[in-house]
C-alpha atoms as one frame of an Amber mdcrd trajectory, in Angstrom:
protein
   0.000   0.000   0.000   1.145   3.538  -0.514   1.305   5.350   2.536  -1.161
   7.252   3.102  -3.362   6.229   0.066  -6.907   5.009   0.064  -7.177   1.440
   1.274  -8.268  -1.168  -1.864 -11.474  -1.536  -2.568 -12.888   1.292   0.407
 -14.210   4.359  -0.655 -14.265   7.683   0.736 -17.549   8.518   0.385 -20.368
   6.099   1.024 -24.479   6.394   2.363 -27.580   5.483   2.052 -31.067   6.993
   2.556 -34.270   5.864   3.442 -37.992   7.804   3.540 -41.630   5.928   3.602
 -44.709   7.489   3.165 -47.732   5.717   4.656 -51.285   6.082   4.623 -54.561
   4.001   5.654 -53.795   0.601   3.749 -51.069   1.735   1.595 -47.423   3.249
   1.821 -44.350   4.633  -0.571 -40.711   3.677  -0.228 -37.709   5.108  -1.477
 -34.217   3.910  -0.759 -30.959   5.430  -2.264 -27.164   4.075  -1.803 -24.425
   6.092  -2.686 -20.584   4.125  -3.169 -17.767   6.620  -4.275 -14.350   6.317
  -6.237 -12.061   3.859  -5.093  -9.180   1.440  -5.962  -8.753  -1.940  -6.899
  -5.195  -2.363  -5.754  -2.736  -0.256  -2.759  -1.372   1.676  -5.856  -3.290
   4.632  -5.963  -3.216   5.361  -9.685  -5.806   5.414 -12.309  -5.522   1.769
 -13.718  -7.296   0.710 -10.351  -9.771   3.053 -10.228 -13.477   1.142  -9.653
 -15.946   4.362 -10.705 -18.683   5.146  -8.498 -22.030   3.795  -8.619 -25.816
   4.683  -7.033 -28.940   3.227  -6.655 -32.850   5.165  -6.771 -34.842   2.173
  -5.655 -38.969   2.759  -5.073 -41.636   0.240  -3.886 -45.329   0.348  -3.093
 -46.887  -1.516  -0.347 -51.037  -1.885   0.370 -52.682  -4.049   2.710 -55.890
  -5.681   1.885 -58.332  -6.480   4.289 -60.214  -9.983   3.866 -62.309 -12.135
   5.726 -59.676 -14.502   6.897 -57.108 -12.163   8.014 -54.756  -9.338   5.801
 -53.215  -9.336   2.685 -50.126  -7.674   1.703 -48.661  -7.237  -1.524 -45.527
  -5.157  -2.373 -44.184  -4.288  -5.981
């Protein structure tokens, strides 16, 4: 490793978010993740570089009352 490089494979920056919205029967997810620049080797030098990446992800949720019991279904 180079002294006082960034370790392989860790990034600087990393994080994630999370928010839900719910209502009577039904709710709204979003999550986001957030990875940042980093290397595939000790040698800090732009061969290694892995790019950074993200992910938007969304998802509804309602819950459906029946006679035996509750339903849930999620897309």
């Amino acid at each position: 490793m180079t002294y006082g490089g960034q370790i392989a494979y860790t990034p600087w920056h990393s994080g994630s978010a999370m928010a839900a919205i719910e209502w009577e029967g039904g709710a709204v997810y979003y999550a986001f993740s957030y990875v940042g620049k980093r290397y595939s080797a000790s040698a800090n030098i732009a061969t290694n570089l892995v790019p950074s990446w993200n992910t938007h992800d969304l998802s509804l949720s309602k819950v459906w009352t029946l006679p035996v019991g509750q339903l849930t279904t999620t897309i």
